PDB file of C-alpha atoms in Angstrom:
ATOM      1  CA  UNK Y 158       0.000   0.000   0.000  1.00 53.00           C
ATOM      2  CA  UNK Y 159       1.087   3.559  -1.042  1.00 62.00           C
ATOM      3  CA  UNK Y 160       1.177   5.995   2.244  1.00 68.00           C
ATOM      4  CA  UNK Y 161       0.978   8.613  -0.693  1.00 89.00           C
ATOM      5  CA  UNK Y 162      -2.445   6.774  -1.464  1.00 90.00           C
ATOM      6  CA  UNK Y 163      -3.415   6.640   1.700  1.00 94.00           C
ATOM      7  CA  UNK Y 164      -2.926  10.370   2.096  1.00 94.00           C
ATOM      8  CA  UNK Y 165      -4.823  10.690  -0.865  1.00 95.00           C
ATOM      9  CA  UNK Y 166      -7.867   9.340   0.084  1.00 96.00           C
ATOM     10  CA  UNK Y 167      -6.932  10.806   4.235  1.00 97.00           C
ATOM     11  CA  UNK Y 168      -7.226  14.544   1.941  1.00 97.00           C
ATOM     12  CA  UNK Y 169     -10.322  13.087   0.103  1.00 97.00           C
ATOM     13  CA  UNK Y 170     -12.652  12.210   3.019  1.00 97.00           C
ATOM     14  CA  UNK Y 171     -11.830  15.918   4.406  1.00 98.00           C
ATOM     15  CA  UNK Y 172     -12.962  17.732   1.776  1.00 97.00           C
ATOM     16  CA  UNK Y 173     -15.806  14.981   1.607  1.00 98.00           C
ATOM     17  CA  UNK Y 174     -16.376  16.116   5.303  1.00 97.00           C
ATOM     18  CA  UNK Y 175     -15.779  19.569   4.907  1.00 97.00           C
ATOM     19  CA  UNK Y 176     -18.757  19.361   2.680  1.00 96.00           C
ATOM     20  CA  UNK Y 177     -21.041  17.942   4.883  1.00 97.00           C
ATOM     21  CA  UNK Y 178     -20.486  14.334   3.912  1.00 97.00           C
ATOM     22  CA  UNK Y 179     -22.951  15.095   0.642  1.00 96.00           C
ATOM     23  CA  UNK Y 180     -23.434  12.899  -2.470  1.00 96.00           C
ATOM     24  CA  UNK Y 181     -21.618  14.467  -5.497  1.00 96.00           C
ATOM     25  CA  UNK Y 182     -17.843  15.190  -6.562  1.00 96.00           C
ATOM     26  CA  UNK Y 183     -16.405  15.038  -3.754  1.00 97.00           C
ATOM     27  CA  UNK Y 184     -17.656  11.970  -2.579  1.00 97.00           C
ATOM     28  CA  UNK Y 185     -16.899  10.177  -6.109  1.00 97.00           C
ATOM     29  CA  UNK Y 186     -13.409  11.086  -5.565  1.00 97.00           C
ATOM     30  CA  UNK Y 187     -13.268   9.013  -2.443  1.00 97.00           C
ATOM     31  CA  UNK Y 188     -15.097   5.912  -4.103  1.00 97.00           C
ATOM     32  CA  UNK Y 189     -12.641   6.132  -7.050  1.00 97.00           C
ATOM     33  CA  UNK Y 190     -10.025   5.907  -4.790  1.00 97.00           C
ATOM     34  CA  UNK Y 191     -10.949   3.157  -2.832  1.00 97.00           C
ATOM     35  CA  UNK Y 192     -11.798   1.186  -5.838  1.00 95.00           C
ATOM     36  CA  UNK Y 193      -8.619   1.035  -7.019  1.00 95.00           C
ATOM     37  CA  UNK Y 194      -7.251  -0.261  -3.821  1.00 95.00           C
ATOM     38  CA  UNK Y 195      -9.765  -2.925  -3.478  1.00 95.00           C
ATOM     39  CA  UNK Y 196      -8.867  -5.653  -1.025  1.00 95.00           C
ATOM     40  CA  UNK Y 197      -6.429  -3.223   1.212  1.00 95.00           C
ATOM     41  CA  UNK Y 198      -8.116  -2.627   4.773  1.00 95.00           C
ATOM     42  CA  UNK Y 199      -8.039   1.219   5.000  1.00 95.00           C
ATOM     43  CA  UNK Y 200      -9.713   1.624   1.458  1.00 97.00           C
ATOM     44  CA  UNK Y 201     -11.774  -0.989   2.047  1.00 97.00           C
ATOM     45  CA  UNK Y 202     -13.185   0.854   5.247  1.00 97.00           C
ATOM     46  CA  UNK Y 203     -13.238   4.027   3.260  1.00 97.00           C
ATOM     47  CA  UNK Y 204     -15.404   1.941   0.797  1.00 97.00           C
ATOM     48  CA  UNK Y 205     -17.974   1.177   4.123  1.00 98.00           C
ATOM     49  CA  UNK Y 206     -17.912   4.923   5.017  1.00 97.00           C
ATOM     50  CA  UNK Y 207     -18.938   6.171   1.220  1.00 97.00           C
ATOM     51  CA  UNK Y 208     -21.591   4.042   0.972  1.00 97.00           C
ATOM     52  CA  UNK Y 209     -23.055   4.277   4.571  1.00 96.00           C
ATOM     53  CA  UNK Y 210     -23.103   7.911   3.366  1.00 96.00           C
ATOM     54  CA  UNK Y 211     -24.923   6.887   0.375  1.00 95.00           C
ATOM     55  CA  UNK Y 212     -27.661   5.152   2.246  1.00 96.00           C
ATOM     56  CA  UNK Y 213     -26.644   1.445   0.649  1.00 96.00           C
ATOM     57  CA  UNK Y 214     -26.296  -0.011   4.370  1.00 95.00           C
ATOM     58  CA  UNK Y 215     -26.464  -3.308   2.250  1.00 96.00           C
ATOM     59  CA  UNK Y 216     -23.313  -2.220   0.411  1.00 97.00           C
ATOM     60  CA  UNK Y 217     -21.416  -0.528   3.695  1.00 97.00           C
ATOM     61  CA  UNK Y 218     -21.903  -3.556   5.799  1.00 97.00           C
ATOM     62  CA  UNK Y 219     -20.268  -5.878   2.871  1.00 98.00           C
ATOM     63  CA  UNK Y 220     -17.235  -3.162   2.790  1.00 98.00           C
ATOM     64  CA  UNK Y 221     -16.939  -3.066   6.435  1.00 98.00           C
ATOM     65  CA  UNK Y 222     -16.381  -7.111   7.237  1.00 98.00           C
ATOM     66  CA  UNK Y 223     -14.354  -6.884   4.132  1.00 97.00           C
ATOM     67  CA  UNK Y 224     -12.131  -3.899   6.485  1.00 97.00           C
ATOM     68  CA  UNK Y 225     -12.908  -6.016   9.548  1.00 97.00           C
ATOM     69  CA  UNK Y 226     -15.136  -3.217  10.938  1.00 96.00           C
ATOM     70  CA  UNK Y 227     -18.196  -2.724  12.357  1.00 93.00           C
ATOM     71  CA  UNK Y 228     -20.355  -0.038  10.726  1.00 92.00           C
ATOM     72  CA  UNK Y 229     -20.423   3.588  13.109  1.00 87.00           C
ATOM     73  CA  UNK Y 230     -23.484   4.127  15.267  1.00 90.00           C
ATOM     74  CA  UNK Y 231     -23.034   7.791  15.773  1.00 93.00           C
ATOM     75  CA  UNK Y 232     -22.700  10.610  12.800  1.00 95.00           C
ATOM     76  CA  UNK Y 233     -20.449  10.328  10.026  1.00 95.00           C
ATOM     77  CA  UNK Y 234     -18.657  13.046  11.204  1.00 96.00           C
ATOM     78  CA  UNK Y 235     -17.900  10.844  14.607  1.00 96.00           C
ATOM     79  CA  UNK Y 236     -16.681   7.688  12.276  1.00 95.00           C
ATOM     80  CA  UNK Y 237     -14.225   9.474  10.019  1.00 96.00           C
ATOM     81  CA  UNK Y 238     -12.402  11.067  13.144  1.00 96.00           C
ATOM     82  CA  UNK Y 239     -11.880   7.807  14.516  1.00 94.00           C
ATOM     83  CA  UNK Y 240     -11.124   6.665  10.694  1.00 95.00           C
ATOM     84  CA  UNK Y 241      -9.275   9.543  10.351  1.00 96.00           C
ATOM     85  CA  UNK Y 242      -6.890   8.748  13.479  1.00 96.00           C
ATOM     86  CA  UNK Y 243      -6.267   5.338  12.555  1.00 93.00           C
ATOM     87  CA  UNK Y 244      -5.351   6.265   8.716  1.00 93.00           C
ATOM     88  CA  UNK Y 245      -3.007   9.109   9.366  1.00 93.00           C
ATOM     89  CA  UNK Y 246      -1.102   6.536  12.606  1.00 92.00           C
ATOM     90  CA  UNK Y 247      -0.935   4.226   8.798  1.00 86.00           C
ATOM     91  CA  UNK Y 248      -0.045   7.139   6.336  1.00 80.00           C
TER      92      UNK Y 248
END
């Protein structure tokens, strides 16, 4: 895994967040780049997190025991700090 990737996607998910975690370019960006890392936990997780924010719990919950995770309870907001900690300790 690329930490440059991984800082990639870190920069992603902020400006996903700093946009109220809404549908739309921003939150394509972060797809696309979990996508390509398909298979590696942190983008996998990321993968849970985009489409929890979508509304596809179906989807997220596949993502997340693919990332050995456990979909958040509280806000989005709330799950990508504690994602956020964990992939910058990584990046």
């Amino acid at each position: 895994m690329a930490s440059n990737d991984l800082a990639r996607l870190i920069e992603a998910f902020d400006r996903l967040s700093a946009g109220g975690f809404t549908m739309g370019v921003e939150w394509q960006a972060v797809h696309d780049i979990c996508q390509r890392h398909e298979g590696e936990q942190p983008f996998d997780w990321g993968h849970a997190l985009c489409h929890r924010i979508e509304g596809d719990d179906w989807n997220a919950d596949y993502w997340y025991r693919r990332a050995g995770k456990r979909r958040g309870t509280g806000t989005m907001a709330d799950e990508w700090s504690a994602m956020r900690t964990e992939l910058s300790a990584k990046a």
